[in-house]
Tab-separated table of C-alpha atoms in Angstrom:
chain	number	residue	atom	x	y	z
A	25	MET	CA	40.857	-22.724	-107.634
A	26	GLN	CA	41.572	-19.306	-106.195
A	27	ILE	CA	43.117	-16.218	-107.793
A	28	VAL	CA	44.891	-13.287	-106.167
A	29	ILE	CA	44.767	-9.967	-108.016
A	30	LEU	CA	47.466	-7.472	-107.051
A	31	CYS	CA	45.876	-4.026	-107.188
A	32	GLY	CA	47.541	-2.001	-104.456
A	33	GLY	CA	50.182	0.030	-106.295
A	34	LEU	CA	50.419	3.816	-106.465
A	35	ALA	CA	50.169	3.971	-110.290
A	36	THR	CA	52.385	7.057	-110.480
A	37	ARG	CA	52.808	6.656	-114.252
A	38	LEU	CA	49.119	7.490	-114.634
A	39	TYR	CA	49.132	10.705	-112.578
A	40	PRO	CA	47.079	12.885	-112.450
A	41	LEU	CA	44.436	10.322	-113.483
A	42	THR	CA	45.151	8.219	-110.391
A	43	LYS	CA	45.492	11.099	-107.951
A	44	LYS	CA	42.054	10.401	-106.464
A	45	ILE	CA	41.336	6.812	-107.541
A	46	PRO	CA	43.321	3.548	-107.655
A	47	LYS	CA	44.350	2.263	-111.074
A	48	ALA	CA	41.922	-0.665	-110.831
A	49	MET	CA	39.001	1.790	-110.664
A	50	ILE	CA	39.789	3.679	-113.878
A	51	ARG	CA	36.554	3.568	-115.860
A	52	ILE	CA	36.478	2.247	-119.400
A	53	GLY	CA	33.133	2.014	-121.166
A	54	GLY	CA	31.367	2.876	-117.920
A	55	LYS	CA	33.003	0.140	-115.795
A	56	PRO	CA	36.160	-0.031	-113.676
A	57	PHE	CA	39.043	-1.906	-115.312
A	58	LEU	CA	39.016	-4.420	-112.457
A	59	GLU	CA	35.462	-5.391	-113.390
A	60	TYR	CA	36.676	-6.558	-116.815
A	61	GLN	CA	39.353	-8.621	-115.081
A	62	LEU	CA	36.815	-10.232	-112.766
A	63	GLU	CA	34.519	-11.063	-115.673
A	64	LEU	CA	37.471	-12.702	-117.432
A	65	VAL	CA	38.325	-14.710	-114.316
A	66	LYS	CA	34.729	-15.933	-114.039
A	67	LYS	CA	34.662	-16.948	-117.718
A	68	ASN	CA	37.668	-19.114	-116.937
A	69	GLY	CA	35.827	-20.984	-114.204
A	70	ILE	CA	37.473	-19.273	-111.227
A	71	PHE	CA	35.090	-17.944	-108.588
A	72	ASP	CA	37.233	-17.356	-105.491
A	73	VAL	CA	39.142	-14.068	-105.553
A	74	VAL	CA	41.491	-12.333	-103.133
A	75	LEU	CA	42.084	-8.660	-103.908
A	76	CYS	CA	45.344	-7.289	-102.513
A	77	ILE	CA	44.595	-3.621	-102.044
A	78	GLY	CA	46.662	-0.659	-100.927
A	79	TYR	CA	46.493	2.855	-102.355
A	80	LYS	CA	42.874	4.086	-101.978
A	81	GLY	CA	41.818	0.453	-101.646
A	82	ASN	CA	38.597	1.288	-99.802
A	83	GLN	CA	37.140	2.468	-103.120
A	84	ILE	CA	37.668	-1.030	-104.523
A	85	LYS	CA	36.170	-2.663	-101.440
A	86	LYS	CA	33.126	-0.384	-101.481
A	87	TYR	CA	32.392	-1.028	-105.168
A	88	PHE	CA	32.904	-4.806	-105.330
A	89	GLY	CA	31.974	-5.833	-101.789
A	90	ASN	CA	31.843	-9.602	-101.335
A	91	GLY	CA	31.522	-10.167	-105.091
A	92	LYS	CA	28.060	-11.723	-104.936
A	93	LYS	CA	26.735	-9.329	-107.583
A	94	TRP	CA	29.249	-10.822	-110.052
A	95	GLY	CA	28.765	-14.429	-108.987
A	96	LEU	CA	32.126	-14.417	-107.206
A	97	ARG	CA	33.430	-14.798	-103.666
A	98	ILE	CA	35.778	-11.873	-102.971
A	99	LYS	CA	38.031	-11.416	-99.946
A	100	TYR	CA	40.433	-8.552	-99.272
A	101	SER	CA	43.955	-8.172	-97.962
A	102	SER	CA	45.265	-4.660	-97.347
A	103	ASP	CA	48.873	-3.514	-97.223
A	104	GLY	CA	47.958	-1.096	-94.445
A	105	LYS	CA	49.838	2.171	-94.028
A	106	LYS	CA	53.048	0.840	-95.580
A	107	LEU	CA	53.049	-0.419	-99.176
A	108	LEU	CA	54.606	-3.874	-99.295
A	109	GLY	CA	55.256	-4.446	-102.994
A	110	THR	CA	53.865	-7.337	-105.024
A	111	GLY	CA	55.549	-10.078	-102.998
A	112	GLY	CA	54.954	-8.422	-99.641
A	113	ALA	CA	51.261	-8.029	-100.452
A	114	LEU	CA	51.065	-11.723	-101.285
A	115	LYS	CA	52.690	-12.608	-97.945
A	116	LYS	CA	50.191	-10.387	-96.115
A	117	ALA	CA	47.351	-12.328	-97.775
A	118	GLU	CA	48.765	-15.696	-96.632
A	119	PRO	CA	45.978	-16.475	-94.102
A	120	LEU	CA	43.402	-16.206	-96.916
A	121	LEU	CA	45.204	-18.398	-99.430
A	122	GLU	CA	44.592	-21.987	-100.482
A	123	ASP	CA	47.345	-24.581	-100.950
A	124	VAL	CA	47.563	-23.657	-104.659
A	125	PHE	CA	46.547	-20.280	-106.084
A	126	LEU	CA	46.921	-18.061	-109.140
A	127	VAL	CA	48.307	-14.524	-109.062
A	128	MET	CA	47.438	-11.852	-111.631
A	129	TRP	CA	48.729	-8.320	-112.108
A	130	GLY	CA	46.061	-5.731	-111.400
A	131	ASP	CA	46.716	-3.694	-114.547
A	132	CYS	CA	46.672	-6.436	-117.203
A	133	TYR	CA	43.923	-7.942	-119.350
A	134	LEU	CA	44.998	-11.461	-120.266
A	135	PRO	CA	42.809	-13.219	-122.846
A	136	PHE	CA	43.962	-16.833	-122.559
A	137	ASN	CA	42.737	-20.179	-121.179
A	138	PHE	CA	43.524	-20.172	-117.464
A	139	GLN	CA	42.433	-23.798	-117.066
A	140	LYS	CA	45.102	-25.029	-119.490
A	141	ALA	CA	47.782	-23.333	-117.389
A	142	ILE	CA	46.341	-24.908	-114.236
A	143	ALA	CA	46.374	-28.378	-115.846
A	144	PHE	CA	49.986	-27.843	-116.978
A	145	PHE	CA	50.971	-26.845	-113.440
A	146	LYS	CA	49.331	-29.907	-111.906
A	147	LYS	CA	50.946	-32.225	-114.450
A	148	HIS	CA	54.527	-31.045	-113.933
A	149	LYS	CA	54.472	-30.738	-110.131
A	150	LYS	CA	56.707	-27.727	-109.504
A	151	LEU	CA	56.400	-24.961	-106.911
A	152	GLY	CA	55.572	-22.201	-109.372
A	153	LEU	CA	54.505	-21.347	-112.909
A	154	MET	CA	54.962	-18.195	-114.961
A	155	THR	CA	52.862	-17.597	-118.051
A	156	VAL	CA	55.092	-16.223	-120.812
A	157	TYR	CA	54.523	-14.656	-124.217
A	158	LYS	CA	57.057	-14.860	-127.050
A	159	ASN	CA	57.434	-11.135	-127.309
A	160	GLU	CA	60.913	-10.806	-128.883
A	161	ASN	CA	61.022	-7.167	-127.707
A	162	ARG	CA	57.963	-6.162	-129.737
A	163	ILE	CA	55.439	-4.903	-127.170
A	164	GLU	CA	57.864	-4.249	-124.323
A	165	PRO	CA	61.457	-5.383	-123.683
A	166	SER	CA	61.549	-9.177	-123.220
A	167	ASN	CA	62.573	-10.313	-119.741
A	168	ALA	CA	62.443	-14.128	-119.630
A	169	GLU	CA	64.568	-16.940	-121.030
A	170	VAL	CA	62.795	-20.269	-121.447
A	171	LYS	CA	64.371	-23.687	-121.840
A	172	GLY	CA	62.097	-26.697	-122.160
A	173	ASN	CA	59.300	-26.424	-119.614
A	174	LEU	CA	61.239	-24.133	-117.281
A	175	VAL	CA	62.029	-20.454	-116.961
A	176	LYS	CA	65.829	-20.365	-117.054
A	177	ALA	CA	66.333	-16.640	-116.415
A	178	TYR	CA	64.113	-13.670	-115.564
A	179	SER	CA	64.962	-10.024	-114.974
A	180	LYS	CA	63.442	-6.667	-115.822
A	181	LYS	CA	66.801	-4.950	-115.323
A	182	ARG	CA	69.456	-7.392	-116.554
A	183	ARG	CA	68.152	-8.443	-119.933
A	184	THR	CA	70.069	-10.709	-122.318
A	185	LYS	CA	69.769	-11.666	-125.990
A	186	LYS	CA	68.500	-15.096	-124.941
A	187	MET	CA	65.408	-13.520	-123.404
A	188	LYS	CA	62.778	-13.950	-126.119
A	189	TYR	CA	59.752	-14.079	-123.799
A	190	ILE	CA	58.020	-11.660	-121.469
A	191	ASP	CA	56.213	-12.316	-118.191
A	192	TYR	CA	52.561	-12.493	-119.315
A	193	GLY	CA	50.941	-11.516	-116.036
A	194	VAL	CA	49.536	-14.688	-114.453
A	195	SER	CA	51.466	-16.988	-112.137
A	196	ILE	CA	50.566	-20.104	-110.157
A	197	PHE	CA	52.176	-20.978	-106.840
A	198	LYS	CA	52.020	-23.560	-104.126
A	199	LYS	CA	51.408	-21.840	-100.811
A	200	GLU	CA	54.654	-23.203	-99.386
A	201	VAL	CA	56.652	-20.674	-101.470
A	202	LEU	CA	55.453	-17.919	-99.138
A	203	LYS	CA	57.986	-19.091	-96.542
A	204	TYR	CA	60.636	-17.374	-98.685
A	205	ILE	CA	58.965	-13.947	-98.384
A	206	PRO	CA	59.672	-11.835	-95.254
A	207	LYS	CA	56.737	-10.544	-93.190
A	208	ASN	CA	55.711	-6.888	-93.256
A	209	LYS	CA	58.569	-5.834	-95.517
A	210	PHE	CA	58.660	-4.480	-99.051
A	211	TYR	CA	59.359	-7.417	-101.361
A	212	ASP	CA	59.030	-7.649	-105.129
A	213	LEU	CA	57.561	-10.817	-106.595
A	214	SER	CA	60.409	-10.939	-109.127
A	215	LYS	CA	62.728	-11.986	-106.269
A	216	LEU	CA	60.569	-15.021	-105.564
A	217	ASN	CA	60.555	-15.928	-109.257
A	218	GLN	CA	64.348	-15.719	-109.396
A	219	LEU	CA	64.665	-17.895	-106.301
A	220	LEU	CA	62.421	-20.554	-107.861
A	221	ILE	CA	64.453	-20.377	-111.081
A	222	ARG	CA	67.625	-21.158	-109.130
A	223	LYS	CA	65.862	-24.158	-107.608
A	224	LYS	CA	64.585	-25.245	-111.060
A	225	GLN	CA	61.053	-24.926	-109.720
A	226	LEU	CA	59.510	-22.298	-112.036
A	227	LEU	CA	57.546	-23.675	-114.976
A	228	ALA	CA	57.081	-21.692	-118.190
A	229	PHE	CA	53.638	-21.815	-119.791
A	230	PRO	CA	53.719	-20.155	-123.245
A	231	VAL	CA	50.656	-18.138	-124.245
A	232	LYS	CA	49.995	-17.330	-127.908
A	233	ARG	CA	47.703	-14.315	-127.531
A	234	ARG	CA	49.258	-11.029	-126.481
A	235	PHE	CA	48.429	-9.199	-123.253
A	236	TYR	CA	47.032	-5.701	-122.746
A	237	GLN	CA	48.030	-3.406	-119.884
A	238	ILE	CA	46.794	-0.092	-118.537
A	239	GLY	CA	49.897	0.797	-116.521
A	240	THR	CA	50.786	3.594	-118.944
A	241	PHE	CA	48.697	6.141	-120.818
A	242	GLU	CA	49.607	4.417	-124.100
A	243	GLY	CA	48.450	1.043	-122.800
A	244	LEU	CA	45.283	2.529	-121.360
A	245	GLU	CA	44.351	4.177	-124.659
A	246	GLU	CA	44.993	0.928	-126.540
A	247	PHE	CA	42.698	-1.024	-124.207
A	248	LYS	CA	40.019	1.647	-124.595
A	249	ARG	CA	40.163	1.133	-128.368
A	250	LYS	CA	40.027	-2.662	-128.195
A	251	TYR	CA	38.121	-3.637	-125.054
A	252	LYS	CA	34.768	-4.253	-126.792
A	253	LYS	CA	36.276	-6.843	-129.103
A	254	LEU	CA	38.504	-8.380	-126.417
A	255	THR	CA	35.775	-8.826	-123.823
A	256	LYS	CA	33.497	-10.645	-126.290
A	257	LEU	CA	36.045	-13.427	-126.817
């Protein structure tokens, strides 16, 4: 199985920390955050990685290379001069992708069993899967409504009282969904999720352990406090 990690954003919420480095290269305990993500991926039995890079992405490429040092096989897809958004970056990586692949946000540490989500996806035979956490507006505002095995509604802007879950940060897709994403245009992955919801093709896989994110200074400081315990699990 192959995983795509989206790590090409500008990370403006972390300025001035990210003025000279990409968010994925913020050091915690002497290592870039992305290194913790890659170690987690490897623990979950996934060895093929595609890194979607953008802002100052050459720093990521120079540090991680082909991934051999970490026992991984790493390939790169770059947005180029124009940032393409999460969905656009995925479309740009299309030539590198397998028939089924995982996608993970580049600023989240997600301590759960990836293989269980993969098995769930294979069993239910849909085009996509979203991991969800029953957040009930505790960590961040909830953005997903789940009914049975499916995501019924998802929006970061138009939230409703029925939205008890939050997008956890890992998705699984069949490659054929990329036909819905335009080439070389800015496109947010949330649009693809909403399209699959309308087609009743987006599975919901509930995760019981909470996620950690470094997209804000508050989240970054929390991960710094907890990373030693989290990465031993």
